[in-house]
mmCIF file of C-alpha atoms and ligand atoms in Angstrom:
data_model
loop_
_atom_site.group_PDB
_atom_site.id
_atom_site.type_symbol
_atom_site.label_atom_id
_atom_site.label_comp_id
_atom_site.label_asym_id
_atom_site.label_seq_id
_atom_site.Cartn_x
_atom_site.Cartn_y
_atom_site.Cartn_z
ATOM 1 C CA MET U 2 19.696 -40.955 -7.264
ATOM 2 C CA LYS U 3 18.602 -37.805 -6.777
ATOM 3 C CA GLN U 4 21.117 -35.098 -6.226
ATOM 4 C CA ARG U 5 21.331 -33.355 -2.647
ATOM 5 C CA ILE U 6 21.719 -29.464 -2.150
ATOM 6 C CA LEU U 7 21.773 -27.497 1.023
ATOM 7 C CA SER U 8 21.871 -23.996 1.655
ATOM 8 C CA GLY U 9 21.137 -21.810 4.242
ATOM 9 C CA ILE U 10 20.442 -17.953 4.900
ATOM 10 C CA GLN U 11 20.305 -16.005 8.155
ATOM 11 C CA PRO U 12 17.889 -14.716 9.734
ATOM 12 C CA SER U 13 18.623 -10.889 10.199
ATOM 13 C CA GLY U 14 15.835 -8.820 8.357
ATOM 14 C CA ALA U 15 13.809 -9.058 5.067
ATOM 15 C CA LEU U 16 15.357 -10.361 2.354
ATOM 16 C CA HIS U 17 16.775 -8.539 -0.744
ATOM 17 C CA LEU U 18 16.453 -8.974 -4.399
ATOM 18 C CA GLY U 19 20.466 -9.847 -4.285
ATOM 19 C CA ASN U 20 19.360 -12.820 -2.048
ATOM 20 C CA TYR U 21 16.879 -13.963 -4.218
ATOM 21 C CA ILE U 22 19.090 -13.722 -7.397
ATOM 22 C CA GLY U 23 21.865 -15.332 -6.120
ATOM 23 C CA ALA U 24 20.758 -17.652 -4.388
ATOM 24 C CA ILE U 25 17.332 -18.419 -3.851
ATOM 25 C CA ARG U 26 16.544 -18.163 -7.313
ATOM 26 C CA GLN U 27 18.793 -21.619 -7.826
ATOM 27 C CA TRP U 28 17.061 -23.420 -4.667
ATOM 28 C CA LYS U 29 13.075 -22.805 -6.283
ATOM 29 C CA ASP U 30 14.592 -24.358 -9.622
ATOM 30 C CA LEU U 31 16.663 -27.246 -8.259
ATOM 31 C CA GLN U 32 13.745 -28.283 -5.887
ATOM 32 C CA ASP U 33 11.740 -30.379 -7.922
ATOM 33 C CA SER U 34 15.025 -32.293 -9.665
ATOM 34 C CA SER U 35 16.991 -32.686 -6.348
ATOM 35 C CA ASP U 36 16.366 -33.752 -2.260
ATOM 36 C CA ALA U 37 16.935 -30.423 -0.911
ATOM 37 C CA PHE U 38 17.746 -28.889 2.349
ATOM 38 C CA PHE U 39 17.211 -25.164 3.182
ATOM 39 C CA CYS U 40 18.576 -23.650 6.887
ATOM 40 C CA ILE U 41 17.453 -20.581 8.833
ATOM 41 C CA VAL U 42 21.185 -20.315 10.050
ATOM 42 C CA ASP U 43 20.090 -18.559 13.479
ATOM 43 C CA TYR U 44 23.646 -19.644 15.084
ATOM 44 C CA HIS U 45 24.930 -17.665 12.779
ATOM 45 C CA ALA U 46 23.193 -14.797 13.171
ATOM 46 C CA ILE U 47 24.347 -14.583 16.873
ATOM 47 C CA THR U 48 27.933 -14.279 15.765
ATOM 48 C CA VAL U 49 26.997 -10.284 16.436
ATOM 49 C CA PRO U 50 24.599 -8.801 18.427
ATOM 50 C CA GLN U 51 20.974 -9.397 18.614
ATOM 51 C CA ASP U 52 17.818 -8.760 20.225
ATOM 52 C CA PRO U 53 15.569 -11.803 20.875
ATOM 53 C CA GLN U 54 12.512 -10.313 20.163
ATOM 54 C CA ASP U 55 13.904 -9.322 16.779
ATOM 55 C CA LEU U 56 15.910 -12.751 16.092
ATOM 56 C CA TYR U 57 12.913 -14.836 16.994
ATOM 57 C CA ASP U 58 10.773 -12.623 14.635
ATOM 58 C CA ASN U 59 13.411 -12.593 11.721
ATOM 59 C CA ILE U 60 13.390 -16.886 12.054
ATOM 60 C CA HIS U 61 9.614 -17.127 11.765
ATOM 61 C CA GLN U 62 9.752 -14.165 8.672
ATOM 62 C CA LEU U 63 12.368 -15.766 6.908
ATOM 63 C CA ALA U 64 10.593 -19.047 6.946
ATOM 64 C CA ALA U 65 7.749 -17.194 5.641
ATOM 65 C CA MET U 66 9.639 -15.965 3.193
ATOM 66 C CA TYR U 67 11.178 -19.200 1.943
ATOM 67 C CA VAL U 68 7.307 -20.436 1.557
ATOM 68 C CA ALA U 69 6.314 -17.240 -0.420
ATOM 69 C CA ILE U 70 9.055 -17.579 -2.822
ATOM 70 C CA GLY U 71 8.386 -20.604 -3.545
ATOM 71 C CA LEU U 72 9.915 -23.446 -1.566
ATOM 72 C CA ASP U 73 7.398 -26.661 -1.415
ATOM 73 C CA PRO U 74 7.646 -27.946 2.122
ATOM 74 C CA ASN U 75 6.106 -31.061 0.637
ATOM 75 C CA LYS U 76 9.081 -31.316 -1.775
ATOM 76 C CA VAL U 77 11.763 -30.271 0.475
ATOM 77 C CA THR U 78 13.301 -29.687 3.688
ATOM 78 C CA LEU U 79 13.029 -26.428 5.840
ATOM 79 C CA PHE U 80 14.276 -26.071 8.740
ATOM 80 C CA LYS U 81 16.251 -24.119 11.705
ATOM 81 C CA GLN U 82 20.190 -24.691 12.394
ATOM 82 C CA SER U 83 19.511 -24.877 15.788
ATOM 83 C CA ASP U 84 16.531 -27.173 15.992
ATOM 84 C CA VAL U 85 19.371 -29.798 14.988
ATOM 85 C CA SER U 86 22.274 -30.107 17.741
ATOM 86 C CA ALA U 87 24.264 -32.568 15.528
ATOM 87 C CA HIS U 88 25.411 -28.925 13.907
ATOM 88 C CA THR U 89 27.063 -27.318 16.519
ATOM 89 C CA GLU U 90 28.386 -30.767 17.914
ATOM 90 C CA LEU U 91 29.996 -31.405 14.356
ATOM 91 C CA ALA U 92 31.292 -27.707 14.366
ATOM 92 C CA TRP U 93 33.372 -28.560 17.462
ATOM 93 C CA ILE U 94 35.086 -31.215 15.853
ATOM 94 C CA LEU U 95 35.735 -29.481 12.817
ATOM 95 C CA ASN U 96 37.226 -26.852 14.638
ATOM 96 C CA CYS U 97 39.772 -29.271 15.783
ATOM 97 C CA PHE U 98 40.301 -29.624 11.724
ATOM 98 C CA SER U 99 40.227 -25.542 10.701
ATOM 99 C CA HIS U 100 43.874 -23.929 10.878
ATOM 100 C CA MET U 101 43.964 -20.533 12.598
ATOM 101 C CA GLY U 102 45.956 -19.353 9.022
ATOM 102 C CA GLU U 103 43.053 -20.402 7.086
ATOM 103 C CA LEU U 104 40.285 -18.429 8.726
ATOM 104 C CA GLU U 105 42.069 -15.633 9.342
ATOM 105 C CA ARG U 106 42.087 -15.367 5.454
ATOM 106 C CA MET U 107 38.395 -15.381 4.768
ATOM 107 C CA THR U 108 37.398 -11.738 3.562
ATOM 108 C CA GLN U 109 34.068 -12.135 5.395
ATOM 109 C CA TYR U 110 35.738 -12.857 8.762
ATOM 110 C CA LYS U 111 38.116 -9.691 7.862
ATOM 111 C CA ASP U 112 35.317 -7.308 6.996
ATOM 112 C CA LYS U 113 33.011 -7.930 10.005
ATOM 113 C CA LYS U 114 35.970 -8.156 12.043
ATOM 114 C CA ALA U 115 36.996 -4.591 11.018
ATOM 115 C CA LYS U 116 33.297 -2.961 11.638
ATOM 116 C CA HIS U 117 33.128 -4.780 15.213
ATOM 117 C CA LYS U 118 36.388 -4.208 16.249
ATOM 118 C CA GLN U 119 37.380 -5.040 19.909
ATOM 119 C CA ARG U 120 34.019 -6.560 19.917
ATOM 120 C CA SER U 121 34.670 -9.261 17.637
ATOM 121 C CA THR U 122 33.922 -12.743 18.747
ATOM 122 C CA VAL U 123 35.446 -16.021 18.562
ATOM 123 C CA GLY U 124 31.996 -16.942 17.012
ATOM 124 C CA LEU U 125 32.799 -14.583 14.609
ATOM 125 C CA PHE U 126 35.499 -16.244 13.869
ATOM 126 C CA THR U 127 34.854 -20.113 13.556
ATOM 127 C CA TYR U 128 31.736 -18.910 11.428
ATOM 128 C CA PRO U 129 32.666 -20.572 8.601
ATOM 129 C CA VAL U 130 33.760 -24.004 10.548
ATOM 130 C CA LEU U 131 29.578 -23.912 11.605
ATOM 131 C CA MET U 132 29.071 -23.324 7.773
ATOM 132 C CA ALA U 133 30.926 -26.458 6.828
ATOM 133 C CA ALA U 134 29.273 -28.345 9.281
ATOM 134 C CA ASP U 135 25.485 -27.294 8.499
ATOM 135 C CA ILE U 136 26.718 -28.201 4.807
ATOM 136 C CA LEU U 137 28.886 -31.476 5.671
ATOM 137 C CA LEU U 138 26.341 -32.980 8.162
ATOM 138 C CA TYR U 139 24.312 -33.540 4.914
ATOM 139 C CA GLN U 140 26.390 -35.016 2.375
ATOM 140 C CA PRO U 141 25.087 -32.611 -0.473
ATOM 141 C CA HIS U 142 26.731 -32.700 -4.089
ATOM 142 C CA LEU U 143 25.510 -28.767 -4.280
ATOM 143 C CA VAL U 144 25.790 -25.667 -2.542
ATOM 144 C CA PRO U 145 23.673 -22.706 -4.157
ATOM 145 C CA VAL U 146 24.351 -19.571 -3.068
ATOM 146 C CA GLY U 147 25.731 -16.294 -4.394
ATOM 147 C CA GLU U 148 29.629 -15.484 -4.962
ATOM 148 C CA ASP U 149 30.587 -14.036 -1.482
ATOM 149 C CA GLN U 150 29.825 -17.359 0.124
ATOM 150 C CA LYS U 151 32.087 -19.025 -2.586
ATOM 151 C CA GLN U 152 35.149 -18.995 -0.318
ATOM 152 C CA HIS U 153 33.313 -20.421 2.646
ATOM 153 C CA VAL U 154 32.284 -22.904 0.367
ATOM 154 C CA GLU U 155 36.350 -24.035 0.079
ATOM 155 C CA LEU U 156 37.525 -23.726 2.905
ATOM 156 C CA THR U 157 34.436 -26.811 3.730
ATOM 157 C CA ARG U 158 36.073 -28.865 1.003
ATOM 158 C CA ASN U 159 39.206 -28.299 2.839
ATOM 159 C CA ILE U 160 38.524 -29.381 6.222
ATOM 160 C CA ALA U 161 36.232 -32.026 4.646
ATOM 161 C CA GLU U 162 39.365 -33.170 2.494
ATOM 162 C CA ARG U 163 41.514 -33.272 5.164
ATOM 163 C CA PHE U 164 39.385 -35.693 7.800
ATOM 164 C CA ASN U 165 38.695 -37.835 4.746
ATOM 165 C CA GLN U 166 42.483 -38.386 4.524
ATOM 166 C CA ARG U 167 42.973 -38.796 7.933
ATOM 167 C CA TYR U 168 39.657 -41.099 9.002
ATOM 168 C CA GLY U 169 38.915 -42.440 5.159
ATOM 169 C CA GLU U 170 35.825 -41.225 3.037
ATOM 170 C CA THR U 171 33.553 -39.715 5.618
ATOM 171 C CA PHE U 172 32.187 -36.618 3.899
ATOM 172 C CA ARG U 173 30.964 -36.299 0.115
ATOM 173 C CA ILE U 174 32.998 -33.413 -1.090
ATOM 174 C CA PRO U 175 30.374 -30.773 -2.313
ATOM 175 C CA ASP U 176 30.806 -28.350 -5.601
ATOM 176 C CA VAL U 177 29.301 -24.605 -5.001
ATOM 177 C CA LEU U 178 26.776 -23.887 -7.580
ATOM 178 C CA HIS U 179 25.932 -19.566 -8.948
ATOM 179 C CA PRO U 180 23.677 -18.326 -10.647
ATOM 180 C CA LYS U 181 24.660 -18.142 -14.519
ATOM 181 C CA GLN U 182 23.675 -14.250 -14.096
ATOM 182 C CA GLY U 183 23.240 -12.498 -10.684
ATOM 183 C CA ALA U 184 25.611 -14.265 -8.461
ATOM 184 C CA ARG U 185 26.676 -10.838 -7.669
ATOM 185 C CA ILE U 186 23.969 -8.220 -7.490
ATOM 186 C CA MET U 187 25.358 -4.592 -6.780
ATOM 187 C CA SER U 188 23.636 -1.734 -4.971
ATOM 188 C CA LEU U 189 21.577 0.388 -7.019
ATOM 189 C CA ASP U 190 23.509 3.629 -5.419
ATOM 190 C CA ASP U 191 27.000 2.352 -5.619
ATOM 191 C CA PRO U 192 27.467 -0.165 -8.547
ATOM 192 C CA THR U 193 30.800 -1.143 -6.880
ATOM 193 C CA LYS U 194 29.416 -2.651 -4.085
ATOM 194 C CA LYS U 195 27.359 -5.760 -3.636
ATOM 195 C CA MET U 196 23.953 -5.168 -2.933
ATOM 196 C CA SER U 197 23.726 -5.647 1.112
ATOM 197 C CA LYS U 198 21.499 -4.531 3.784
ATOM 198 C CA SER U 199 24.580 -3.818 6.114
ATOM 199 C CA ALA U 200 27.255 -2.203 3.312
ATOM 200 C CA THR U 201 24.676 0.351 1.635
ATOM 201 C CA THR U 202 21.841 2.895 2.943
ATOM 202 C CA GLU U 203 18.516 1.456 2.040
ATOM 203 C CA ARG U 204 18.424 3.261 -1.160
ATOM 204 C CA GLY U 205 20.885 0.799 -2.018
ATOM 205 C CA TYR U 206 18.891 -2.948 -1.967
ATOM 206 C CA ILE U 207 14.893 -3.311 -2.803
ATOM 207 C CA SER U 208 13.418 -5.391 0.106
ATOM 208 C CA LEU U 209 11.611 -8.650 -1.212
ATOM 209 C CA ILE U 210 8.576 -6.832 1.301
ATOM 210 C CA ASP U 211 9.179 -3.165 -0.108
ATOM 211 C CA PRO U 212 6.056 -1.403 -1.236
ATOM 212 C CA PRO U 213 5.262 -0.559 -4.900
ATOM 213 C CA ASP U 214 5.874 3.177 -4.193
ATOM 214 C CA VAL U 215 9.599 2.299 -2.035
ATOM 215 C CA VAL U 216 10.809 -0.068 -5.544
ATOM 216 C CA MET U 217 9.261 2.790 -7.800
ATOM 217 C CA LYS U 218 11.379 5.551 -6.185
ATOM 218 C CA LYS U 219 14.245 3.023 -5.490
ATOM 219 C CA VAL U 220 14.865 2.021 -8.904
ATOM 220 C CA LYS U 221 14.276 5.481 -10.313
ATOM 221 C CA ARG U 222 16.840 6.983 -8.036
ATOM 222 C CA ALA U 223 19.060 3.856 -9.289
ATOM 223 C CA VAL U 224 22.461 5.585 -10.081
ATOM 224 C CA THR U 225 23.255 4.844 -14.041
ATOM 225 C CA ASP U 226 26.160 5.588 -16.120
ATOM 226 C CA SER U 227 26.812 8.049 -18.458
ATOM 227 C CA GLY U 228 25.651 8.176 -22.163
ATOM 228 C CA ASP U 229 21.851 6.912 -22.502
ATOM 229 C CA GLU U 230 22.142 3.261 -24.414
ATOM 230 C CA VAL U 231 20.301 0.689 -22.080
ATOM 231 C CA LYS U 232 23.367 -2.091 -22.971
ATOM 232 C CA ALA U 233 25.195 -4.599 -20.296
ATOM 233 C CA VAL U 234 28.818 -3.839 -21.185
ATOM 234 C CA ALA U 235 31.912 -4.154 -19.409
ATOM 235 C CA ASP U 236 31.878 0.090 -18.881
ATOM 236 C CA LYS U 237 28.282 0.190 -17.673
ATOM 237 C CA PRO U 238 28.583 -1.628 -14.534
ATOM 238 C CA ALA U 239 25.465 0.118 -13.054
ATOM 239 C CA LEU U 240 23.221 -0.498 -16.328
ATOM 240 C CA THR U 241 24.462 -4.170 -16.751
ATOM 241 C CA ASN U 242 23.703 -4.765 -12.933
ATOM 242 C CA LEU U 243 19.665 -3.225 -13.686
ATOM 243 C CA LEU U 244 20.124 -5.625 -16.383
ATOM 244 C CA THR U 245 20.388 -8.573 -14.728
ATOM 245 C CA ILE U 246 17.892 -7.549 -11.874
ATOM 246 C CA TYR U 247 15.444 -6.838 -14.741
ATOM 247 C CA THR U 248 16.081 -10.434 -16.909
ATOM 248 C CA ALA U 249 15.693 -12.153 -13.586
ATOM 249 C CA VAL U 250 12.046 -10.687 -12.561
ATOM 250 C CA THR U 251 11.001 -11.601 -15.967
ATOM 251 C CA ALA U 252 10.808 -13.984 -18.452
ATOM 252 C CA LYS U 253 13.265 -11.890 -20.911
ATOM 253 C CA SER U 254 16.781 -12.083 -21.977
ATOM 254 C CA ILE U 255 19.016 -9.377 -21.772
ATOM 255 C CA GLY U 256 19.293 -9.385 -25.290
ATOM 256 C CA GLU U 257 15.542 -8.601 -25.666
ATOM 257 C CA ILE U 258 15.253 -6.407 -23.014
ATOM 258 C CA GLU U 259 18.281 -3.879 -24.821
ATOM 259 C CA GLN U 260 16.077 -4.345 -28.049
ATOM 260 C CA LEU U 261 13.022 -2.896 -26.171
ATOM 261 C CA TYR U 262 14.920 0.847 -25.573
ATOM 262 C CA VAL U 263 17.000 1.034 -28.041
ATOM 263 C CA GLY U 264 16.821 5.009 -28.733
ATOM 264 C CA GLN U 265 14.524 5.331 -25.506
ATOM 265 C CA GLY U 266 16.678 6.309 -22.830
ATOM 266 C CA TYR U 267 16.901 5.557 -19.255
ATOM 267 C CA GLY U 268 14.059 6.969 -18.144
ATOM 268 C CA ARG U 269 11.519 4.572 -19.623
ATOM 269 C CA PHE U 270 14.028 1.635 -18.960
ATOM 270 C CA LYS U 271 13.886 2.852 -14.914
ATOM 271 C CA LYS U 272 9.989 3.033 -15.045
ATOM 272 C CA GLU U 273 9.267 -0.457 -16.618
ATOM 273 C CA LEU U 274 11.887 -2.286 -14.677
ATOM 274 C CA ALA U 275 10.176 -1.049 -11.299
ATOM 275 C CA GLU U 276 7.136 -1.967 -12.891
ATOM 276 C CA ALA U 277 8.090 -5.257 -13.687
ATOM 277 C CA ILE U 278 9.763 -5.657 -9.762
ATOM 278 C CA ILE U 279 6.773 -4.700 -8.422
ATOM 279 C CA GLU U 280 4.515 -7.325 -10.651
ATOM 280 C CA PHE U 281 7.353 -10.304 -9.654
ATOM 281 C CA LEU U 282 7.135 -9.145 -5.783
ATOM 282 C CA ARG U 283 2.843 -8.943 -5.787
ATOM 283 C CA PRO U 284 2.846 -12.694 -5.333
ATOM 284 C CA ILE U 285 5.644 -12.930 -2.608
ATOM 285 C CA GLN U 286 4.633 -10.446 -0.563
ATOM 286 C CA GLU U 287 0.769 -11.663 -0.971
ATOM 287 C CA LYS U 288 1.210 -15.314 -0.061
ATOM 288 C CA TYR U 289 4.118 -14.133 2.701
ATOM 289 C CA ASN U 290 1.723 -11.552 4.554
ATOM 290 C CA GLU U 291 -0.564 -14.506 4.389
ATOM 291 C CA LEU U 292 1.532 -16.922 6.455
ATOM 292 C CA ILE U 293 3.045 -14.363 8.702
ATOM 293 C CA ASP U 294 -0.779 -14.242 10.307
ATOM 294 C CA HIS U 295 -0.402 -18.258 10.468
ATOM 295 C CA PRO U 296 2.494 -18.738 12.555
ATOM 296 C CA ALA U 297 1.134 -22.002 14.100
ATOM 297 C CA GLU U 298 1.418 -23.314 9.891
ATOM 298 C CA LEU U 299 5.236 -21.842 10.173
ATOM 299 C CA GLN U 300 5.805 -23.594 12.950
ATOM 300 C CA LYS U 301 4.582 -27.009 11.834
ATOM 301 C CA ILE U 302 6.495 -26.528 8.387
ATOM 302 C CA LEU U 303 9.387 -25.961 10.686
ATOM 303 C CA GLU U 304 8.672 -28.909 13.402
ATOM 304 C CA ALA U 305 8.620 -31.385 10.508
ATOM 305 C CA GLY U 306 11.670 -30.044 8.722
ATOM 306 C CA LYS U 307 13.614 -30.256 12.203
ATOM 307 C CA GLU U 308 12.748 -34.313 12.131
ATOM 308 C CA LYS U 309 13.867 -35.240 8.948
ATOM 309 C CA ALA U 310 17.546 -32.945 9.211
ATOM 310 C CA SER U 311 17.874 -34.277 12.758
ATOM 311 C CA THR U 312 17.846 -38.145 11.288
ATOM 312 C CA VAL U 313 19.640 -37.351 8.301
ATOM 313 C CA ALA U 314 22.612 -35.107 10.335
ATOM 314 C CA GLN U 315 22.840 -37.676 12.796
ATOM 315 C CA ILE U 316 23.725 -40.615 11.037
ATOM 316 C CA THR U 317 27.093 -38.263 9.635
ATOM 317 C CA LEU U 318 27.533 -37.214 13.005
ATOM 318 C CA ASP U 319 27.469 -40.654 14.372
ATOM 319 C CA ASP U 320 29.713 -42.067 11.711
ATOM 320 C CA VAL U 321 32.303 -39.383 12.442
ATOM 321 C CA LYS U 322 32.032 -39.375 16.223
ATOM 322 C CA THR U 323 32.904 -43.581 15.342
ATOM 323 C CA LYS U 324 35.950 -42.915 13.892
ATOM 324 C CA LEU U 325 37.438 -40.365 16.112
ATOM 325 C CA GLY U 326 37.111 -43.056 18.589
ATOM 326 C CA VAL U 327 34.517 -41.085 20.715
ATOM 327 C CA ILE U 328 31.292 -43.756 20.274
HETATM 328 P P1 LIG Q 418 23.237 -13.247 3.622
HETATM 329 O O1 LIG Q 418 22.067 -12.178 3.181
HETATM 330 O O2 LIG Q 418 24.231 -12.702 3.459
HETATM 331 O O3 LIG Q 418 23.448 -14.391 4.370
HETATM 332 O O4 LIG Q 418 23.442 -14.466 1.656
HETATM 333 C C1 LIG Q 418 22.240 -15.650 1.830
HETATM 334 C C2 LIG Q 418 22.411 -15.855 0.473
HETATM 335 O O5 LIG Q 418 22.259 -14.523 -0.344
HETATM 336 C C3 LIG Q 418 23.794 -16.106 0.229
HETATM 337 O O6 LIG Q 418 23.842 -17.043 -0.827
HETATM 338 C C4 LIG Q 418 24.326 -15.150 -0.556
HETATM 339 O O7 LIG Q 418 25.294 -15.456 -0.986
HETATM 340 C C5 LIG Q 418 23.889 -14.389 -1.444
HETATM 341 N N1 LIG Q 418 23.573 -12.706 -1.768
HETATM 342 C C6 LIG Q 418 23.976 -11.937 -0.733
HETATM 343 N N2 LIG Q 418 24.010 -10.915 -1.179
HETATM 344 C C7 LIG Q 418 24.283 -11.058 -2.761
HETATM 345 C C8 LIG Q 418 24.201 -10.171 -3.941
HETATM 346 N N3 LIG Q 418 24.234 -8.740 -3.575
HETATM 347 N N4 LIG Q 418 24.374 -11.040 -5.170
HETATM 348 C C9 LIG Q 418 24.286 -12.099 -5.002
HETATM 349 N N5 LIG Q 418 23.625 -13.036 -4.311
HETATM 350 C C10 LIG Q 418 23.730 -12.588 -3.204
HETATM 351 N N1 LIG Q 419 26.940 -18.071 5.350
HETATM 352 C C1 LIG Q 419 26.191 -17.796 4.763
HETATM 353 C C2 LIG Q 419 25.617 -16.185 4.270
HETATM 354 O O1 LIG Q 419 25.900 -15.449 4.612
HETATM 355 C C3 LIG Q 419 25.020 -18.490 5.377
HETATM 356 C C4 LIG Q 419 25.191 -20.221 5.499
HETATM 357 C C5 LIG Q 419 25.331 -20.804 6.473
HETATM 358 C C6 LIG Q 419 25.475 -21.059 4.879
HETATM 359 N N2 LIG Q 419 25.189 -22.148 6.561
HETATM 360 C C7 LIG Q 419 25.182 -21.884 5.579
HETATM 361 C C8 LIG Q 419 25.002 -21.015 2.870
HETATM 362 C C9 LIG Q 419 25.385 -23.791 4.556
HETATM 363 C C10 LIG Q 419 25.046 -21.874 2.531
HETATM 364 C C11 LIG Q 419 25.080 -23.556 3.439
HETATM 365 O O2 LIG Q 419 24.907 -16.496 3.244
#
């Protein structure tokens, strides 16, 4: 039996290199050896205010990006969370098995709540419970995500164990899977912050649809550490981050890359890193632009995904409802 995997990303704008290196790269590597489900978590996106047209566009752009990056819709199930109503049904049920205290401890909630202050919603608070439902419905062995999602997967395991203890084996307890390198890609303008669209300025991240001149500019302006040695060491967090990106977009190991730049200083290193990123992004952007021009094809992929995901999710939901005594 192939291992089941499930992961998801919010449709909240173009993906950046952190998303690719921390999450999607592993998805791609796993698609042949596993039975994979990848979700566009649109109901998570509405935990903060969204413009309807932007959200609609972002959903389709994310679907196009999933395929452009190399996920093969014939091998994996690509679907939209709101298309499978079992997610919100199970989320309600799991709300009744989640404790206020454990949700209050979620760091992503604390950060987002601080940002939205009095307008922080209940949806933002129970966001991790919807994520637990996303995961548990599919009975996955592994959940490949970046490091910032580890706490949410741990919460998912706790909720699942609680339910299993009370009602007997119902959910598989999934393991989180982080990449060996790059589980936390840092911002280009501040290596103490993670690369993110919201936390830093545009200079801090490289979007997967940034044109070559923008990539070149952002890499050249990236913060470096004192000295001039290109080395991934603890007291060189900026260089370590740039080397992690370099190794992810090429077939070279960090050791090999360090060797290439002995005695060369940062200038050539940054220029060639930018070129490597541009080369890496070129085929992705070509495929992406082609798909964006064919919305009917994307629609077909999402329709097929909806069918497959609904069938699998319903089995778990029916089991849960039977155990609860509601069917
Ligand atoms: P988000 O864009 O925050 O919804 O994240 C989507 C996926 O990308 C999740 O699996 C995150 O853990 C991962 N991710 C986001 N930012 C980073 C980062 N800076 N480094 C590594 N992984 C990341
Ligand atoms: N919370 C995740 C993020 O912000 C997105 C997400 C929602 C997710 N549901 C999921 C990730 C299920 C993995 C599995 O990145």
